[in-house]
Coordinates of C-alpha atoms and ligand atoms in Angstrom, one line a residue:
Chain A
X1 CA 0.0 0.0 0.0
X2 CA 2.5 2.6 1.1
X3 CA 4.8 1.2 -1.6
X4 CA 2.1 2.1 -4.2
X5 CA 1.7 5.6 -2.9
X6 CA 5.3 6.2 -3.0
X7 CA 5.6 5.2 -6.6
X8 CA 2.7 7.5 -7.5
X9 CA 4.2 10.3 -5.6
X10 CA 7.5 9.8 -7.4
X11 CA 5.7 9.9 -10.8
X12 CA 3.9 13.0 -9.7
X13 CA 7.1 14.8 -8.6
X14 CA 8.9 13.7 -11.8
X15 CA 6.1 15.1 -13.9
X16 CA 6.1 18.3 -11.9
X17 CA 9.9 18.7 -12.5
X18 CA 9.6 18.1 -16.2
X19 CA 6.6 20.5 -16.4
X20 CA 8.4 23.2 -14.5
X21 CA 11.5 23.1 -16.8
X22 CA 9.3 23.1 -19.9
X23 CA 7.1 25.9 -18.5
X24 CA 10.1 28.0 -17.7
X25 CA 11.7 27.4 -21.1
X26 CA 8.5 28.4 -22.9
X27 CA 8.2 31.6 -20.9
X28 CA 11.7 32.5 -22.1
X29 CA 10.6 31.8 -25.6
X30 CA 7.4 33.8 -25.3
X31 CA 9.3 36.7 -23.8
X32 CA 11.7 36.7 -26.7
X33 CA 9.0 36.6 -29.4
X34 CA 7.9 40.0 -28.0
X35 CA 11.4 41.4 -28.2
X36 CA 12.3 43.8 -31.0
X37 CA 13.6 41.9 -34.1
X38 CA 17.3 42.0 -35.1
X39 CA 16.4 44.1 -38.1
X40 CA 14.8 46.6 -35.9
X41 CA 17.8 46.7 -33.5
X42 CA 20.3 47.0 -36.4
X43 CA 18.4 49.8 -38.2
X44 CA 20.3 52.5 -36.9
X45 CA 22.4 55.4 -37.9
X46 CA 21.3 58.7 -39.2
X47 CA 23.6 61.5 -40.4
X48 CA 22.8 65.1 -39.8
X49 CA 24.7 67.9 -41.5
X50 CA 25.2 70.7 -39.1
X51 CA 26.5 73.3 -41.5
X52 CA 23.8 75.6 -42.7
X53 CA 21.6 75.3 -39.6
X54 CA 20.1 78.7 -38.7
X55 CA 20.6 79.7 -35.1
X56 CA 17.4 79.7 -33.1
X57 CA 15.5 77.5 -35.6
X58 CA 15.6 73.9 -34.6
X59 CA 15.3 71.1 -37.1
X60 CA 13.7 67.7 -36.6
X61 CA 15.2 64.6 -38.0
X62 CA 14.0 61.0 -37.7
X63 CA 16.1 58.4 -36.1
X64 CA 14.9 54.9 -35.1
X65 CA 11.4 56.2 -35.7
X66 CA 11.8 58.9 -33.2
X67 CA 12.1 62.6 -33.8
X68 CA 15.4 64.2 -32.9
X69 CA 15.7 67.9 -32.3
X70 CA 18.9 69.7 -33.3
X71 CA 19.0 73.4 -32.3
X72 CA 21.8 75.8 -33.0
X73 CA 21.7 78.2 -30.1
X74 CA 21.7 81.9 -30.6
X75 CA 24.1 84.1 -28.7
X76 CA 21.6 85.2 -26.1
X77 CA 20.3 81.7 -25.3
X78 CA 21.5 80.5 -21.9
X79 CA 24.5 78.2 -21.9
X80 CA 24.2 74.8 -20.5
X81 CA 26.2 71.7 -19.5
X82 CA 24.5 69.7 -22.2
X83 CA 25.5 72.0 -25.0
X84 CA 27.4 70.3 -27.8
X85 CA 30.2 72.7 -28.6
X86 CA 31.7 72.6 -32.1
X87 CA 34.1 75.5 -32.7
X88 CA 32.2 78.6 -31.9
X89 CA 28.8 77.1 -32.0
X90 CA 26.6 75.6 -29.3
X91 CA 24.0 73.0 -30.2
X92 CA 21.2 71.3 -28.3
X93 CA 20.6 67.7 -29.4
X94 CA 17.6 65.9 -27.9
X95 CA 15.1 63.2 -28.5
X96 CA 12.0 65.1 -29.4
X97 CA 9.6 63.2 -27.3
X98 CA 8.1 64.8 -24.2
X99 CA 9.5 63.0 -21.2
X100 CA 6.1 62.9 -19.7
X101 CA 4.1 60.7 -22.0
X102 CA 5.9 60.9 -25.3
X103 CA 4.1 63.6 -27.3
X104 CA 6.2 65.7 -29.7
X105 CA 6.6 69.2 -28.3
X106 CA 6.5 72.1 -30.8
X107 CA 9.0 74.9 -31.0
X108 CA 7.5 78.2 -30.0
X109 CA 10.1 81.0 -30.5
X110 CA 12.3 80.3 -27.5
X111 CA 11.1 77.0 -26.1
X112 CA 9.4 73.6 -26.8
X113 CA 5.9 73.4 -25.7
X114 CA 4.1 70.0 -25.3
X115 CA 0.4 70.4 -26.2
X116 CA -0.6 67.2 -24.5
X117 CA -0.4 68.2 -20.9
X118 CA 1.2 71.6 -21.1
X119 CA 4.8 70.6 -20.5
X120 CA 7.5 73.1 -21.5
X121 CA 11.2 72.7 -22.2
X122 CA 13.7 75.6 -22.6
X123 CA 16.3 75.9 -25.4
X124 CA 18.6 73.5 -23.5
X125 CA 16.0 70.9 -23.4
X126 CA 15.4 71.4 -19.7
X127 CA 11.8 71.1 -18.3
X128 CA 10.5 74.4 -17.0
X129 CA 6.8 73.7 -16.5
X130 CA 4.2 71.0 -16.2
X131 CA 4.4 67.3 -15.7
X132 CA 7.6 66.3 -17.6
X133 CA 9.8 64.7 -14.9
X134 CA 13.2 65.3 -16.6
X135 CA 14.9 67.2 -19.4
X136 CA 14.5 65.9 -23.0
X137 CA 16.6 62.7 -23.4
X138 CA 19.9 62.7 -25.1
X139 CA 20.3 60.4 -28.1
X140 CA 23.6 58.7 -28.6
X141 CA 25.7 60.4 -31.2
X142 CA 29.2 61.0 -32.5
X143 CA 30.6 64.0 -34.3
X144 CA 32.4 63.6 -37.6
X145 CA 33.6 66.9 -39.0
X146 CA 30.4 68.9 -39.5
X147 CA 28.3 65.8 -39.3
X148 CA 26.4 64.4 -36.4
X149 CA 26.0 60.6 -36.5
X150 CA 23.1 59.5 -34.5
X151 CA 23.2 56.0 -33.0
X152 CA 27.0 55.9 -32.2
X153 CA 28.4 56.8 -28.8
X154 CA 31.2 59.3 -29.4
X155 CA 33.4 61.1 -26.8
X156 CA 31.3 64.3 -27.0
X157 CA 28.2 62.3 -26.2
X158 CA 29.8 60.6 -23.3
X159 CA 30.9 63.9 -21.8
X160 CA 27.4 65.4 -22.1
X161 CA 25.8 62.3 -20.8
X162 CA 28.0 62.3 -17.8
X163 CA 27.3 66.0 -17.1
X164 CA 23.6 65.3 -17.4
X165 CA 23.8 62.3 -15.0
X166 CA 25.4 64.4 -12.3
X167 CA 23.2 67.5 -12.8
Chain B
X1 CA -22.9 3.2 -18.8
X2 CA -26.3 4.7 -18.3
X3 CA -29.2 3.0 -19.9
X4 CA -30.3 4.3 -23.3
X5 CA -33.7 3.6 -24.7
X6 CA -35.1 4.4 -28.0
X7 CA -35.9 8.1 -28.1
X8 CA -39.1 9.4 -29.4
X9 CA -37.9 12.9 -30.3
X10 CA -34.6 14.8 -30.8
X11 CA -35.2 16.5 -27.5
X12 CA -35.4 13.1 -25.7
X13 CA -32.4 11.8 -27.6
X14 CA -30.4 14.8 -26.4
X15 CA -31.8 14.6 -22.9
X16 CA -30.6 11.0 -22.5
X17 CA -27.1 12.0 -23.5
X18 CA -26.7 15.5 -22.2
X19 CA -29.3 15.7 -19.5
X20 CA -30.7 18.9 -21.1
X21 CA -33.8 18.9 -18.9
X22 CA -31.8 19.3 -15.7
X23 CA -29.5 21.8 -17.4
X24 CA -32.3 24.2 -18.5
X25 CA -33.8 24.0 -15.0
X26 CA -30.6 25.0 -13.4
X27 CA -29.8 27.7 -15.9
X28 CA -33.2 29.0 -16.9
X29 CA -36.5 27.8 -15.6
X30 CA -35.5 27.3 -12.0
X31 CA -32.9 29.9 -11.8
X32 CA -34.6 32.3 -9.3
X33 CA -34.7 36.0 -9.6
X34 CA -36.2 38.3 -6.9
X35 CA -39.4 40.1 -7.9
X36 CA -38.2 43.3 -6.4
X37 CA -35.7 44.6 -9.0
X38 CA -36.0 47.5 -11.4
X39 CA -34.9 48.2 -15.0
X40 CA -31.3 48.9 -13.9
X41 CA -30.9 45.1 -13.4
X42 CA -31.4 44.6 -17.1
X43 CA -27.9 45.9 -17.9
X44 CA -26.4 42.5 -17.7
X45 CA -28.5 41.2 -20.5
X46 CA -27.9 44.4 -22.5
X47 CA -24.1 43.8 -22.1
X48 CA -24.3 40.2 -23.2
X49 CA -26.1 41.3 -26.4
X50 CA -23.8 44.2 -27.0
X51 CA -20.8 41.9 -26.6
X52 CA -22.3 39.6 -29.2
X53 CA -22.8 42.4 -31.6
X54 CA -19.2 43.4 -31.1
X55 CA -17.9 39.8 -31.8
X56 CA -20.1 39.3 -34.9
X57 CA -19.5 42.7 -36.5
X58 CA -15.8 42.3 -35.6
X59 CA -15.7 39.0 -37.6
X60 CA -17.0 40.7 -40.7
X61 CA -14.4 43.6 -40.3
X62 CA -11.6 41.1 -39.8
X63 CA -12.1 39.6 -43.2
X64 CA -11.0 42.8 -44.9
X65 CA -8.8 44.5 -42.3
X66 CA -5.0 44.3 -42.9
X67 CA -2.8 44.5 -39.8
X68 CA 0.2 46.2 -41.5
X69 CA 1.3 49.9 -41.0
X70 CA 1.3 50.4 -44.8
X71 CA -2.1 48.9 -45.4
X72 CA -4.2 49.3 -42.2
X73 CA -5.4 52.8 -42.7
X74 CA -6.6 52.2 -46.3
X75 CA -8.1 48.8 -45.5
X76 CA -10.4 50.5 -43.0
X77 CA -11.1 53.8 -44.6
X78 CA -11.1 52.7 -48.2
X79 CA -11.8 49.0 -48.5
X80 CA -14.2 48.5 -45.7
X81 CA -15.9 51.9 -45.9
X82 CA -16.2 52.2 -49.6
X83 CA -15.8 48.9 -51.4
X84 CA -17.2 46.2 -49.2
X85 CA -21.0 46.1 -49.4
X86 CA -22.3 47.2 -46.0
X87 CA -18.7 47.5 -44.8
X88 CA -19.6 50.9 -43.4
X89 CA -22.5 49.4 -41.5
X90 CA -20.3 46.8 -39.8
X91 CA -17.7 49.4 -38.9
X92 CA -20.3 51.8 -37.4
X93 CA -21.9 48.9 -35.6
X94 CA -18.6 47.9 -34.1
X95 CA -17.4 51.4 -33.3
X96 CA -20.7 52.5 -31.7
X97 CA -21.1 49.3 -29.8
X98 CA -17.5 49.7 -28.5
X99 CA -18.5 53.1 -27.1
X100 CA -22.0 52.2 -25.9
X101 CA -20.8 49.0 -24.1
X102 CA -18.9 51.3 -21.7
X103 CA -21.9 53.4 -21.0
X104 CA -23.8 50.2 -20.0
X105 CA -20.9 48.9 -18.0
X106 CA -20.8 52.1 -16.0
X107 CA -24.6 52.0 -15.4
X108 CA -24.3 48.4 -14.4
X109 CA -21.3 49.2 -12.1
X110 CA -22.9 52.2 -10.4
X111 CA -26.2 50.3 -9.9
X112 CA -24.2 47.7 -8.0
X113 CA -22.6 50.4 -5.9
X114 CA -25.9 52.2 -5.2
X115 CA -27.6 49.1 -4.0
X116 CA -24.6 47.6 -2.2
X117 CA -24.5 44.6 -4.5
X118 CA -20.8 44.1 -3.9
X119 CA -21.1 43.4 -0.2
X120 CA -21.0 40.3 2.0
X121 CA -21.2 37.2 0.0
X122 CA -21.3 39.0 -3.4
X123 CA -17.6 40.0 -3.4
X124 CA -16.8 37.6 -6.2
X125 CA -19.6 39.0 -8.4
X126 CA -18.0 42.4 -7.9
X127 CA -14.4 41.3 -8.5
X128 CA -15.2 39.3 -11.6
X129 CA -17.2 42.3 -12.9
X130 CA -14.3 44.6 -12.3
X131 CA -11.9 42.2 -14.1
X132 CA -14.3 42.3 -17.0
X133 CA -14.2 46.0 -17.0
X134 CA -10.4 45.9 -17.1
X135 CA -10.3 43.4 -19.9
X136 CA -12.9 45.4 -21.8
X137 CA -10.7 48.5 -21.4
X138 CA -7.7 46.6 -22.8
X139 CA -9.8 45.4 -25.7
X140 CA -11.2 48.8 -26.3
X141 CA -7.8 50.4 -26.4
X142 CA -6.1 47.7 -28.5
X143 CA -9.0 48.0 -31.0
X144 CA -8.8 51.8 -31.1
X145 CA -5.2 51.4 -32.4
X146 CA -6.1 49.3 -35.4
X147 CA -7.3 51.9 -37.9
X148 CA -3.8 53.4 -37.6
X149 CA -5.0 57.0 -37.8
X150 CA -3.3 59.9 -35.9
X151 CA -5.3 59.5 -32.8
X152 CA -4.8 55.7 -32.8
X153 CA -1.1 56.2 -33.1
X154 CA -0.7 58.8 -30.4
X155 CA -3.0 57.0 -28.1
X156 CA -0.8 53.9 -28.5
X157 CA 2.3 56.1 -27.9
X158 CA 0.9 57.6 -24.7
X159 CA -0.5 54.4 -23.2
X160 CA 2.6 52.3 -23.9
X161 CA 4.8 55.1 -22.5
X162 CA 2.9 54.8 -19.2
X163 CA 4.8 51.6 -18.6
X164 CA 8.0 53.6 -18.6
X165 CA 6.9 54.7 -15.1
X166 CA 7.6 51.2 -13.8
X167 CA 10.8 51.5 -11.6
X168 CA 14.1 50.3 -13.0
X169 CA 12.9 48.3 -16.0
X170 CA 10.5 50.9 -17.3
X171 CA 12.3 52.0 -20.5
X172 CA 13.2 48.5 -21.5
X173 CA 9.6 47.4 -20.8
X174 CA 8.3 50.0 -23.1
X175 CA 10.5 48.8 -26.0
X176 CA 9.5 45.2 -25.2
X177 CA 5.8 45.9 -25.3
X178 CA 6.1 47.8 -28.5
X179 CA 8.6 45.4 -30.1
X180 CA 10.4 48.4 -31.5
X181 CA 11.9 51.6 -30.3
X182 CA 8.8 53.4 -31.4
X183 CA 5.1 52.5 -31.9
X184 CA 5.6 50.6 -35.2
X185 CA 4.5 47.6 -37.3
X186 CA 5.4 45.1 -34.6
X187 CA 3.2 47.0 -32.2
X188 CA 0.3 47.0 -34.5
X189 CA 0.4 43.3 -35.3
X190 CA 0.7 42.3 -31.6
X191 CA -2.2 44.5 -30.6
X192 CA -4.2 43.1 -33.5
X193 CA -3.6 39.6 -32.0
X194 CA -4.7 40.8 -28.6
X195 CA -7.8 42.5 -29.9
X196 CA -9.1 39.8 -32.1
X197 CA -8.1 36.7 -30.2
X198 CA -6.6 36.7 -26.8
X199 CA -8.7 39.4 -25.1
X200 CA -12.1 38.3 -26.5
X201 CA -11.3 34.7 -25.3
X202 CA -10.4 36.0 -21.9
X203 CA -13.5 38.1 -21.8
X204 CA -15.7 35.1 -22.7
X205 CA -14.0 33.2 -19.9
X206 CA -14.6 35.9 -17.3
X207 CA -18.2 36.3 -18.5
X208 CA -18.7 32.6 -17.7
X209 CA -17.1 33.2 -14.3
X210 CA -19.2 36.3 -13.7
X211 CA -22.5 34.4 -14.3
X212 CA -21.3 31.6 -12.1
X213 CA -20.5 33.9 -9.2
X214 CA -24.3 34.7 -9.1
X215 CA -25.3 31.2 -8.5
X216 CA -24.8 30.9 -4.8
X217 CA -25.3 34.4 -3.3
X218 CA -28.0 35.2 -6.0
X219 CA -28.7 38.6 -7.4
X220 CA -29.3 41.5 -5.0
X221 CA -32.6 43.4 -4.9
X222 CA -33.9 46.9 -4.4
X223 CA -34.2 46.7 -0.7
X224 CA -31.1 44.6 -0.1
X225 CA -33.5 42.1 1.6
X226 CA -32.2 38.7 2.6
X227 CA -34.3 36.2 0.7
X228 CA -34.5 32.5 1.5
X229 CA -34.4 31.3 -2.0
X230 CA -35.1 27.6 -1.3
X231 CA -38.3 28.5 0.7
X232 CA -39.5 31.1 -1.8
X233 CA -38.8 28.8 -4.8
X234 CA -40.8 26.1 -3.1
X235 CA -43.7 28.5 -2.7
X236 CA -43.5 29.3 -6.3
X237 CA -43.3 25.7 -7.5
X238 CA -46.3 24.8 -5.3
X239 CA -48.3 27.3 -7.2
X240 CA -48.3 30.1 -4.7
X241 CA -46.8 32.6 -7.2
X242 CA -48.3 35.6 -5.7
X243 CA -46.7 35.2 -2.3
X244 CA -43.3 33.9 -3.5
X245 CA -40.7 36.6 -3.6
X246 CA -39.0 35.0 -6.6
X247 CA -39.8 34.2 -10.2
X248 CA -37.9 32.0 -12.7
X249 CA -35.4 33.7 -15.0
X250 CA -36.9 32.0 -18.0
X251 CA -39.5 32.6 -19.4
X252 CA -41.0 35.0 -16.8
X253 CA -38.3 37.4 -15.8
X254 CA -36.5 37.6 -19.1
X255 CA -39.6 39.1 -20.7
X256 CA -38.8 42.3 -18.8
X257 CA -35.2 42.3 -19.9
X258 CA -36.4 41.8 -23.5
X259 CA -38.6 44.9 -23.3
X260 CA -35.7 47.0 -22.1
X261 CA -33.4 45.3 -24.6
X262 CA -35.9 46.4 -27.3
X263 CA -35.7 50.0 -26.3
X264 CA -31.9 49.8 -26.0
X265 CA -31.5 48.4 -29.5
X266 CA -33.7 51.1 -31.0
X267 CA -31.4 53.7 -29.3
X268 CA -28.3 51.8 -30.4
X269 CA -29.3 51.6 -34.1
X270 CA -30.4 55.2 -34.0
X271 CA -26.8 56.0 -33.0
X272 CA -25.4 53.6 -35.6
X273 CA -27.4 55.2 -38.5
X274 CA -27.6 58.8 -37.5
X275 CA -24.9 59.6 -34.9
X276 CA -22.1 57.2 -35.5
X277 CA -19.7 60.2 -35.6
X278 CA -19.5 60.5 -31.8
X279 CA -17.5 57.3 -31.8
X280 CA -15.2 58.4 -34.6
X281 CA -12.7 61.1 -33.8
X282 CA -12.1 63.3 -36.8
X283 CA -8.3 63.3 -36.1
X284 CA -8.3 59.6 -36.7
X285 CA -9.2 60.2 -40.3
X286 CA -5.6 61.4 -40.8
X287 CA -3.1 58.5 -41.3
X288 CA -0.7 58.0 -38.5
X289 CA 2.4 60.2 -38.6
X290 CA 5.2 59.6 -36.1
X291 CA 6.6 63.1 -36.8
X292 CA 3.5 65.2 -36.0
X293 CA 1.6 65.1 -32.8
X294 CA -2.0 66.3 -33.0
X295 CA -2.5 69.6 -31.2
X296 CA -4.5 68.0 -28.5
X297 CA -4.7 64.3 -27.5
X298 CA -7.4 62.8 -25.5
X299 CA -8.8 59.3 -25.2
X300 CA -12.3 58.1 -25.9
X301 CA -15.0 59.5 -23.5
X302 CA -15.0 56.4 -21.3
X303 CA -11.4 56.8 -20.3
X304 CA -11.5 60.5 -19.8
X305 CA -12.1 60.3 -16.0
X306 CA -9.0 58.2 -15.3
X307 CA -7.0 60.2 -17.9
X308 CA -7.8 63.4 -16.0
X309 CA -6.8 61.7 -12.7
X310 CA -3.5 60.9 -14.4
X311 CA -2.8 64.5 -15.5
X312 CA -4.5 66.2 -12.6
X313 CA -1.2 66.3 -10.6
X314 CA 0.9 68.7 -12.6
X315 CA 3.4 69.9 -10.1
X316 CA 6.1 68.3 -8.1
X317 CA 5.7 67.8 -4.3
X318 CA 9.1 67.9 -2.7
X319 CA 11.3 65.3 -4.3
X320 CA 8.4 63.4 -5.9
X321 CA 7.9 64.2 -9.5
X322 CA 4.5 65.3 -10.9
X323 CA 4.8 62.5 -13.4
X324 CA 5.1 59.8 -10.7
X325 CA 2.3 61.3 -8.6
X326 CA 0.1 61.3 -11.6
X327 CA 1.0 57.7 -12.4
X328 CA 0.4 56.6 -8.8
X329 CA -3.0 58.4 -8.8
X330 CA -3.9 56.7 -12.1
X331 CA -2.9 53.3 -10.7
X332 CA -5.0 54.1 -7.6
X333 CA -8.0 55.0 -9.7
X334 CA -7.8 51.8 -11.6
X335 CA -7.6 49.3 -8.7
X336 CA -9.5 51.1 -6.0
X337 CA -12.9 49.9 -7.2
X338 CA -11.7 46.4 -7.0
X339 CA -11.3 46.5 -3.2
X340 CA -14.6 48.4 -2.7
X341 CA -16.2 45.5 -0.8
X342 CA -13.6 45.9 1.9
X343 CA -13.7 49.7 2.0
X344 CA -17.3 49.6 2.9
X345 CA -17.4 49.0 6.6
X346 CA -21.2 48.9 7.0
X347 CA -22.3 45.3 7.7
X348 CA -25.8 45.7 6.3
X349 CA -26.7 45.5 2.7
X350 CA -28.9 48.5 2.0
X351 CA -29.6 50.8 -0.9
X352 CA -27.8 54.2 -0.7
X353 CA -31.0 56.1 0.1
X354 CA -31.2 54.2 3.4
X355 CA -27.6 55.1 4.3
X356 CA -27.4 58.9 4.8
X357 CA -23.6 59.3 4.7
X358 CA -23.1 56.8 1.9
X359 CA -25.8 58.5 -0.1
X360 CA -24.0 61.8 -0.1
X361 CA -20.7 60.0 -0.8
X362 CA -22.3 58.2 -3.8
X363 CA -23.6 61.4 -5.4
X364 CA -20.4 63.3 -4.8
X365 CA -18.6 60.5 -6.6
X366 CA -21.0 60.7 -9.5
X367 CA -20.6 64.5 -9.9
X368 CA -16.8 64.2 -9.5
X369 CA -16.6 61.6 -12.2
X370 CA -18.6 63.8 -14.5
X371 CA -16.4 66.8 -13.8
X372 CA -13.3 64.6 -14.4
X373 CA -14.8 63.4 -17.7
X374 CA -15.6 66.9 -18.9
X375 CA -12.2 68.4 -18.0
X376 CA -10.4 65.3 -19.3
X377 CA -11.3 66.5 -22.8
X378 CA -10.4 70.1 -22.3
X379 CA -6.8 71.4 -22.8
X380 CA -5.0 71.3 -19.4
X381 CA -4.0 74.9 -19.2
X382 CA -4.8 77.7 -16.8
X383 CA -7.8 77.2 -14.6
X384 CA -8.5 73.8 -16.2
X385 CA -5.4 72.4 -14.7
X386 CA -6.6 73.4 -11.2
X387 CA -10.1 72.0 -11.7
X388 CA -8.4 68.8 -12.8
X389 CA -6.2 68.9 -9.7
X390 CA -9.2 69.5 -7.4
X391 CA -11.4 66.9 -8.9
X392 CA -8.6 64.3 -9.0
X393 CA -7.9 65.0 -5.3
X394 CA -11.6 64.7 -4.4
X395 CA -11.7 61.3 -6.2
X396 CA -8.9 60.0 -4.0
X397 CA -10.2 61.5 -0.8
X398 CA -13.6 60.0 -1.4
X399 CA -12.1 56.5 -1.2
X400 CA -10.0 57.3 1.7
X401 CA -13.1 58.6 3.6
X402 CA -15.3 55.7 2.6
X403 CA -14.5 53.3 5.5
X404 CA -15.2 56.1 8.0
X405 CA -18.4 57.2 6.4
X406 CA -19.9 53.7 6.1
X407 CA -18.9 52.9 9.7
X408 CA -20.6 56.1 10.9
X409 CA -23.8 55.1 9.0
X410 CA -23.8 51.7 10.7
X411 CA -23.3 53.3 14.1
X412 CA -26.2 55.7 13.6
X413 CA -28.5 52.9 12.8
X414 CA -27.5 51.2 16.0
X415 CA -25.6 48.3 14.4
Ligands
FES501 S1 3.2 64.2 -22.9 FE1 4.0 66.2 -22.8 S2 3.2 67.0 -21.1 FE2 2.3 65.0 -21.1

């Protein structure tokens, strides 16, 4: 009698172990099906020509499906730690998605305004009003001559990222 | 094996194999309903019918819809609306039903709150109902995305971004949910799967559970009276129909539901044919564009109240960011109804008009939800932001105060 029970228990435990391993393995598989595809991850670099930008008039370029703001600052715009300095010029480079819930803020003369919930960002990408919790994010970039290469982490990027992290 | 005899009819043949007589008794002819309930209790049947309309119209739409960012917009706005015979009808039926279903859910829900139908013994009815509300919300949102218009796109953007608020893994989680760095084709196809398969199946399962939860505690009534169902059913079956406090669901009680259903369907088809526009935002007739945000983003009317709670907190408090406060408030708004049976400390089951404090609470909640809904649609600037803040705070305070209010009511009654 007790012998029988033990055999059944053993079968039960064995099955539970097999099922647990299989279940865990399929969860890993299911998680990865939802991950971005390799082609999405690889799609990646966008070049931006900085020569010819007009000071005070930001441009928007698309990188990885996201808008990127590049603003050449005018002389009377406040300086900031996150400015990208090339020669005489100062630039603000930022991902153009509101850090609140991801709308695209619009440039209104001296600042970006997010229509969705009233967030505002100054010319350095810093939040000045409303719900956005942090400045506009910094996309990884490298500088090659007068070109900005989005998607690569150059030394200029690392310096600015470090300055932003300590701010 | 049971003994099978030659059957004299199809009914008998089935009865021998499936015991259909006993089944109809349990489900229909001897499923007892209290006499003392009003038209508000018909919402369950209306919901069941509206859900059926959604499923069937959805099947017809699915035959022509194309879940691909390059094709989705045209497959809806050109193929289904212009080419397919009666495609416009199925789309409008689907769109209007998706909106109206929430109206009925809200009436159903607040009827339950007004009459205390979530209390002692009926907690599972309430919880399964709230789970249904949540899955319906997910289904509504995932479906809203499919036409791939501007509003669809930016609604998807905003909602998926909400997950960025999860500590530590937030940003990675957003990319994982979307399957891309941005709301893109991978996002559309997975939401398509959710909308047409997984969520409907889950909804059907929970509907089954919701019906089952009614079996033991039975449906509440207008007075919250405690009915002895066995005794009352016996009276009814003995022919004492007048004195019995209960009637069978089928075919007696259902006739009342059918009458109300008739009125509802006339209203519904009136909307489908003459006012379908209220369920179709004009912004959504522009194709999705990742580079341009519409001037003003808002969800469908049935999400406005929680959307306004989310954005009602627009300033930082000390070290806590406005964004996080909003998210926490939003989370609060979405789960607090679930625990309502435990926030209500009054041991009696009574309608709100017999509980003075609770009655005031109930109507303030109604007004507050309406204010939140109205302001959820207005731009969040100037005075509007402050109205949003006040009404969102009132919403939270109401639930904090509920245990004390209900306790005081009970005390006053001498309980
Ligand atoms: S998304 Fe910009 S303020 Fe909310």
